[in-house]
Amino acid sequence: MESTIKSIVDAFFKEKKLDVIEEVENILTKKFGRAFIDKNILQLTVEKKTVKIKTSTIEAKTEINLYKKEIKIKEHEIKIL
């Protein structure tokens, strides 16, 4: 029973690409810290093969752009708004 529920949840995560968002969030948290994420990142979304990071300030956008090449997600491009 537990394995079926887990497989359904895993399929849902992959279908909605929440696993990609979680991976990006973990990378950003390791790089910048939880306080930076909570204060400066408004939204993380995935559209087709693009991960969009919406920031609250131009300073946060610039900071993330400096480390953009280190944020590598399989088959996805990072776009900072």
mmCIF file of N, CA and C in Angstrom:
data_model
loop_
_atom_site.group_PDB
_atom_site.id
_atom_site.type_symbol
_atom_site.label_atom_id
_atom_site.label_comp_id
_atom_site.label_asym_id
_atom_site.label_seq_id
_atom_site.Cartn_x
_atom_site.Cartn_y
_atom_site.Cartn_z
ATOM 1 N N MET A 1 0.826 -1.197 0.000
ATOM 2 C CA MET A 1 0.000 0.000 0.000
ATOM 3 C C MET A 1 0.868 1.258 0.000
ATOM 4 N N GLU A 2 1.886 1.273 0.878
ATOM 5 C CA GLU A 2 2.760 2.442 0.946
ATOM 6 C C GLU A 2 3.524 2.655 -0.353
ATOM 7 N N SER A 3 3.936 1.578 -0.979
ATOM 8 C CA SER A 3 4.700 1.705 -2.222
ATOM 9 C C SER A 3 3.829 2.251 -3.350
ATOM 10 N N THR A 4 2.538 1.905 -3.371
ATOM 11 C CA THR A 4 1.667 2.445 -4.418
ATOM 12 C C THR A 4 1.444 3.942 -4.213
ATOM 13 N N ILE A 5 1.245 4.352 -2.983
ATOM 14 C CA ILE A 5 1.057 5.779 -2.708
ATOM 15 C C ILE A 5 2.322 6.541 -3.065
ATOM 16 N N LYS A 6 3.480 5.997 -2.686
ATOM 17 C CA LYS A 6 4.754 6.644 -3.003
ATOM 18 C C LYS A 6 4.946 6.751 -4.507
ATOM 19 N N SER A 7 4.625 5.715 -5.260
ATOM 20 C CA SER A 7 4.783 5.763 -6.710
ATOM 21 C C SER A 7 3.822 6.777 -7.350
ATOM 22 N N ILE A 8 2.620 6.906 -6.801
ATOM 23 C CA ILE A 8 1.661 7.894 -7.306
ATOM 24 C C ILE A 8 2.166 9.305 -7.035
ATOM 25 N N VAL A 9 2.667 9.540 -5.837
ATOM 26 C CA VAL A 9 3.206 10.863 -5.481
ATOM 27 C C VAL A 9 4.417 11.186 -6.344
ATOM 28 N N ASP A 10 5.310 10.229 -6.538
ATOM 29 C CA ASP A 10 6.490 10.447 -7.382
ATOM 30 C C ASP A 10 6.080 10.768 -8.821
ATOM 31 N N ALA A 11 5.097 10.075 -9.328
ATOM 32 C CA ALA A 11 4.607 10.344 -10.691
ATOM 33 C C ALA A 11 4.015 11.745 -10.785
ATOM 34 N N PHE A 12 3.283 12.155 -9.754
ATOM 35 C CA PHE A 12 2.713 13.507 -9.740
ATOM 36 C C PHE A 12 3.810 14.566 -9.742
ATOM 37 N N PHE A 13 4.855 14.354 -8.924
ATOM 38 C CA PHE A 13 5.977 15.297 -8.868
ATOM 39 C C PHE A 13 6.645 15.420 -10.228
ATOM 40 N N LYS A 14 6.857 14.312 -10.899
ATOM 41 C CA LYS A 14 7.503 14.345 -12.206
ATOM 42 C C LYS A 14 6.593 14.983 -13.257
ATOM 43 N N GLU A 15 5.325 14.689 -13.191
ATOM 44 C CA GLU A 15 4.379 15.247 -14.160
ATOM 45 C C GLU A 15 4.296 16.763 -14.048
ATOM 46 N N LYS A 16 4.244 17.268 -12.840
ATOM 47 C CA LYS A 16 4.126 18.708 -12.610
ATOM 48 C C LYS A 16 5.492 19.399 -12.535
ATOM 49 N N LYS A 17 6.562 18.616 -12.684
ATOM 50 C CA LYS A 17 7.946 19.097 -12.664
ATOM 51 C C LYS A 17 8.312 19.745 -11.333
ATOM 52 N N LEU A 18 7.689 19.293 -10.275
ATOM 53 C CA LEU A 18 8.010 19.800 -8.943
ATOM 54 C C LEU A 18 9.379 19.310 -8.487
ATOM 55 N N ASP A 19 9.822 18.187 -9.028
ATOM 56 C CA ASP A 19 11.149 17.693 -8.683
ATOM 57 C C ASP A 19 12.237 18.637 -9.190
ATOM 58 N N VAL A 20 12.026 19.253 -10.342
ATOM 59 C CA VAL A 20 12.981 20.220 -10.896
ATOM 60 C C VAL A 20 12.998 21.481 -10.035
ATOM 61 N N ILE A 21 11.833 21.946 -9.632
ATOM 62 C CA ILE A 21 11.744 23.139 -8.784
ATOM 63 C C ILE A 21 12.427 22.879 -7.447
ATOM 64 N N GLU A 22 12.203 21.711 -6.885
ATOM 65 C CA GLU A 22 12.828 21.357 -5.611
ATOM 66 C C GLU A 22 14.349 21.303 -5.753
ATOM 67 N N GLU A 23 14.829 20.765 -6.857
ATOM 68 C CA GLU A 23 16.268 20.683 -7.095
ATOM 69 C C GLU A 23 16.889 22.074 -7.216
ATOM 70 N N VAL A 24 16.230 22.971 -7.942
ATOM 71 C CA VAL A 24 16.717 24.352 -8.092
ATOM 72 C C VAL A 24 16.718 25.054 -6.735
ATOM 73 N N GLU A 25 15.662 24.870 -5.978
ATOM 74 C CA GLU A 25 15.574 25.503 -4.661
ATOM 75 C C GLU A 25 16.682 25.002 -3.737
ATOM 76 N N ASN A 26 16.973 23.713 -3.781
ATOM 77 C CA ASN A 26 18.055 23.166 -2.954
ATOM 78 C C ASN A 26 19.408 23.742 -3.357
ATOM 79 N N ILE A 27 19.655 23.866 -4.647
ATOM 80 C CA ILE A 27 20.918 24.442 -5.123
ATOM 81 C C ILE A 27 21.045 25.894 -4.679
ATOM 82 N N LEU A 28 19.964 26.665 -4.835
ATOM 83 C CA LEU A 28 19.985 28.070 -4.423
ATOM 84 C C LEU A 28 20.162 28.214 -2.915
ATOM 85 N N THR A 29 19.543 27.338 -2.156
ATOM 86 C CA THR A 29 19.666 27.388 -0.708
ATOM 87 C C THR A 29 21.096 27.102 -0.272
ATOM 88 N N LYS A 30 21.732 26.121 -0.893
ATOM 89 C CA LYS A 30 23.127 25.822 -0.566
ATOM 90 C C LYS A 30 24.043 26.978 -0.930
ATOM 91 N N LYS A 31 23.760 27.643 -2.042
ATOM 92 C CA LYS A 31 24.613 28.721 -2.541
ATOM 93 C C LYS A 31 24.418 30.019 -1.776
ATOM 94 N N PHE A 32 23.148 30.388 -1.515
ATOM 95 C CA PHE A 32 22.855 31.707 -0.962
ATOM 96 C C PHE A 32 22.292 31.694 0.460
ATOM 97 N N GLY A 33 21.729 30.587 0.883
ATOM 98 C CA GLY A 33 21.141 30.516 2.220
ATOM 99 C C GLY A 33 19.633 30.708 2.188
ATOM 100 N N ARG A 34 18.973 30.185 3.202
ATOM 101 C CA ARG A 34 17.511 30.222 3.285
ATOM 102 C C ARG A 34 16.992 31.658 3.426
ATOM 103 N N ALA A 35 17.692 32.507 4.168
ATOM 104 C CA ALA A 35 17.241 33.896 4.367
ATOM 105 C C ALA A 35 17.199 34.648 3.032
ATOM 106 N N PHE A 36 18.213 34.448 2.190
ATOM 107 C CA PHE A 36 18.254 35.094 0.870
ATOM 108 C C PHE A 36 17.086 34.629 0.018
ATOM 109 N N ILE A 37 16.810 33.344 0.043
ATOM 110 C CA ILE A 37 15.718 32.770 -0.752
ATOM 111 C C ILE A 37 14.373 33.353 -0.294
ATOM 112 N N ASP A 38 14.144 33.342 1.009
ATOM 113 C CA ASP A 38 12.871 33.834 1.535
ATOM 114 C C ASP A 38 12.659 35.318 1.250
ATOM 115 N N LYS A 39 13.727 36.094 1.314
ATOM 116 C CA LYS A 39 13.611 37.535 1.150
ATOM 117 C C LYS A 39 13.552 37.966 -0.315
ATOM 118 N N ASN A 40 14.311 37.305 -1.204
ATOM 119 C CA ASN A 40 14.515 37.821 -2.553
ATOM 120 C C ASN A 40 13.866 37.049 -3.692
ATOM 121 N N ILE A 41 13.501 35.813 -3.487
ATOM 122 C CA ILE A 41 12.909 35.038 -4.582
ATOM 123 C C ILE A 41 11.400 34.977 -4.393
ATOM 124 N N LEU A 42 10.701 35.484 -5.392
ATOM 125 C CA LEU A 42 9.247 35.528 -5.326
ATOM 126 C C LEU A 42 8.600 34.265 -5.869
ATOM 127 N N GLN A 43 9.196 33.704 -6.962
ATOM 128 C CA GLN A 43 8.539 32.587 -7.625
ATOM 129 C C GLN A 43 9.540 31.743 -8.396
ATOM 130 N N LEU A 44 9.358 30.437 -8.350
ATOM 131 C CA LEU A 44 10.110 29.473 -9.167
ATOM 132 C C LEU A 44 9.089 28.711 -9.996
ATOM 133 N N THR A 45 9.239 28.745 -11.318
ATOM 134 C CA THR A 45 8.319 28.020 -12.186
ATOM 135 C C THR A 45 9.100 27.281 -13.264
ATOM 136 N N VAL A 46 8.468 26.259 -13.837
ATOM 137 C CA VAL A 46 9.047 25.513 -14.940
ATOM 138 C C VAL A 46 8.063 25.558 -16.092
ATOM 139 N N GLU A 47 8.547 26.034 -17.237
ATOM 140 C CA GLU A 47 7.755 26.036 -18.462
ATOM 141 C C GLU A 47 8.578 25.366 -19.545
ATOM 142 N N LYS A 48 8.069 24.263 -20.040
ATOM 143 C CA LYS A 48 8.757 23.450 -21.043
ATOM 144 C C LYS A 48 10.156 23.106 -20.545
ATOM 145 N N LYS A 49 11.192 23.638 -21.152
ATOM 146 C CA LYS A 49 12.571 23.327 -20.761
ATOM 147 C C LYS A 49 13.253 24.521 -20.092
ATOM 148 N N THR A 50 12.460 25.426 -19.516
ATOM 149 C CA THR A 50 13.006 26.632 -18.900
ATOM 150 C C THR A 50 12.559 26.730 -17.444
ATOM 151 N N VAL A 51 13.522 26.956 -16.558
ATOM 152 C CA VAL A 51 13.228 27.226 -15.159
ATOM 153 C C VAL A 51 13.290 28.733 -14.983
ATOM 154 N N LYS A 52 12.188 29.330 -14.552
ATOM 155 C CA LYS A 52 12.127 30.773 -14.378
ATOM 156 C C LYS A 52 12.195 31.113 -12.895
ATOM 157 N N ILE A 53 13.129 32.007 -12.570
ATOM 158 C CA ILE A 53 13.301 32.468 -11.197
ATOM 159 C C ILE A 53 12.927 33.945 -11.163
ATOM 160 N N LYS A 54 11.870 34.276 -10.442
ATOM 161 C CA LYS A 54 11.425 35.665 -10.343
ATOM 162 C C LYS A 54 11.934 36.229 -9.019
ATOM 163 N N THR A 55 12.681 37.353 -9.112
ATOM 164 C CA THR A 55 13.277 37.955 -7.920
ATOM 165 C C THR A 55 12.565 39.258 -7.563
ATOM 166 N N SER A 56 12.764 39.695 -6.340
ATOM 167 C CA SER A 56 12.112 40.921 -5.880
ATOM 168 C C SER A 56 12.946 42.170 -6.141
ATOM 169 N N THR A 57 14.261 42.001 -6.271
ATOM 170 C CA THR A 57 15.130 43.168 -6.483
ATOM 171 C C THR A 57 16.124 42.896 -7.601
ATOM 172 N N ILE A 58 16.625 43.966 -8.169
ATOM 173 C CA ILE A 58 17.649 43.847 -9.213
ATOM 174 C C ILE A 58 18.960 43.308 -8.626
ATOM 175 N N GLU A 59 19.212 43.614 -7.358
ATOM 176 C CA GLU A 59 20.425 43.115 -6.702
ATOM 177 C C GLU A 59 20.395 41.588 -6.599
ATOM 178 N N ALA A 60 19.241 41.034 -6.259
ATOM 179 C CA ALA A 60 19.100 39.580 -6.173
ATOM 180 C C ALA A 60 19.253 38.950 -7.552
ATOM 181 N N LYS A 61 18.683 39.588 -8.557
ATOM 182 C CA LYS A 61 18.807 39.099 -9.934
ATOM 183 C C LYS A 61 20.275 39.070 -10.353
ATOM 184 N N THR A 62 21.009 40.131 -10.044
ATOM 185 C CA THR A 62 22.425 40.208 -10.388
ATOM 186 C C THR A 62 23.223 39.139 -9.651
ATOM 187 N N GLU A 63 22.929 38.953 -8.378
ATOM 188 C CA GLU A 63 23.634 37.959 -7.568
ATOM 189 C C GLU A 63 23.439 36.547 -8.129
ATOM 190 N N ILE A 64 22.215 36.225 -8.495
ATOM 191 C CA ILE A 64 21.934 34.902 -9.050
ATOM 192 C C ILE A 64 22.569 34.758 -10.429
ATOM 193 N N ASN A 65 22.558 35.811 -11.226
ATOM 194 C CA ASN A 65 23.194 35.765 -12.543
ATOM 195 C C ASN A 65 24.688 35.485 -12.449
ATOM 196 N N LEU A 66 25.331 35.963 -11.393
ATOM 197 C CA LEU A 66 26.762 35.696 -11.219
ATOM 198 C C LEU A 66 27.046 34.200 -11.077
ATOM 199 N N TYR A 67 26.124 33.478 -10.465
ATOM 200 C CA TYR A 67 26.304 32.042 -10.230
ATOM 201 C C TYR A 67 25.437 31.180 -11.135
ATOM 202 N N LYS A 68 24.871 31.763 -12.161
ATOM 203 C CA LYS A 68 23.941 31.060 -13.045
ATOM 204 C C LYS A 68 24.563 29.822 -13.692
ATOM 205 N N LYS A 69 25.820 29.901 -14.063
ATOM 206 C CA LYS A 69 26.475 28.763 -14.721
ATOM 207 C C LYS A 69 26.672 27.585 -13.770
ATOM 208 N N GLU A 70 26.725 27.848 -12.470
ATOM 209 C CA GLU A 70 26.881 26.774 -11.489
ATOM 210 C C GLU A 70 25.558 26.068 -11.194
ATOM 211 N N ILE A 71 24.460 26.706 -11.559
ATOM 212 C CA ILE A 71 23.136 26.107 -11.361
ATOM 213 C C ILE A 71 22.810 25.322 -12.624
ATOM 214 N N LYS A 72 23.087 24.048 -12.601
ATOM 215 C CA LYS A 72 22.862 23.211 -13.778
ATOM 216 C C LYS A 72 21.785 22.186 -13.466
ATOM 217 N N ILE A 73 20.755 22.227 -14.251
ATOM 218 C CA ILE A 73 19.657 21.277 -14.141
ATOM 219 C C ILE A 73 19.569 20.545 -15.470
ATOM 220 N N LYS A 74 19.475 19.240 -15.417
ATOM 221 C CA LYS A 74 19.448 18.429 -16.634
ATOM 222 C C LYS A 74 18.387 18.906 -17.618
ATOM 223 N N GLU A 75 18.826 19.198 -18.823
ATOM 224 C CA GLU A 75 17.968 19.565 -19.951
ATOM 225 C C GLU A 75 17.118 20.811 -19.721
ATOM 226 N N HIS A 76 17.476 21.648 -18.748
ATOM 227 C CA HIS A 76 16.700 22.849 -18.479
ATOM 228 C C HIS A 76 17.603 24.083 -18.528
ATOM 229 N N GLU A 77 17.050 25.158 -19.037
ATOM 230 C CA GLU A 77 17.738 26.436 -19.083
ATOM 231 C C GLU A 77 17.215 27.285 -17.915
ATOM 232 N N ILE A 78 18.107 28.083 -17.329
ATOM 233 C CA ILE A 78 17.726 28.948 -16.225
ATOM 234 C C ILE A 78 17.488 30.360 -16.756
ATOM 235 N N LYS A 79 16.356 30.947 -16.414
ATOM 236 C CA LYS A 79 16.042 32.313 -16.810
ATOM 237 C C LYS A 79 15.654 33.084 -15.551
ATOM 238 N N ILE A 80 16.291 34.229 -15.352
ATOM 239 C CA ILE A 80 16.053 35.022 -14.153
ATOM 240 C C ILE A 80 15.284 36.275 -14.535
ATOM 241 N N LEU A 81 14.160 36.475 -13.870
ATOM 242 C CA LEU A 81 13.293 37.617 -14.168
ATOM 243 C C LEU A 81 13.324 38.617 -13.025
#
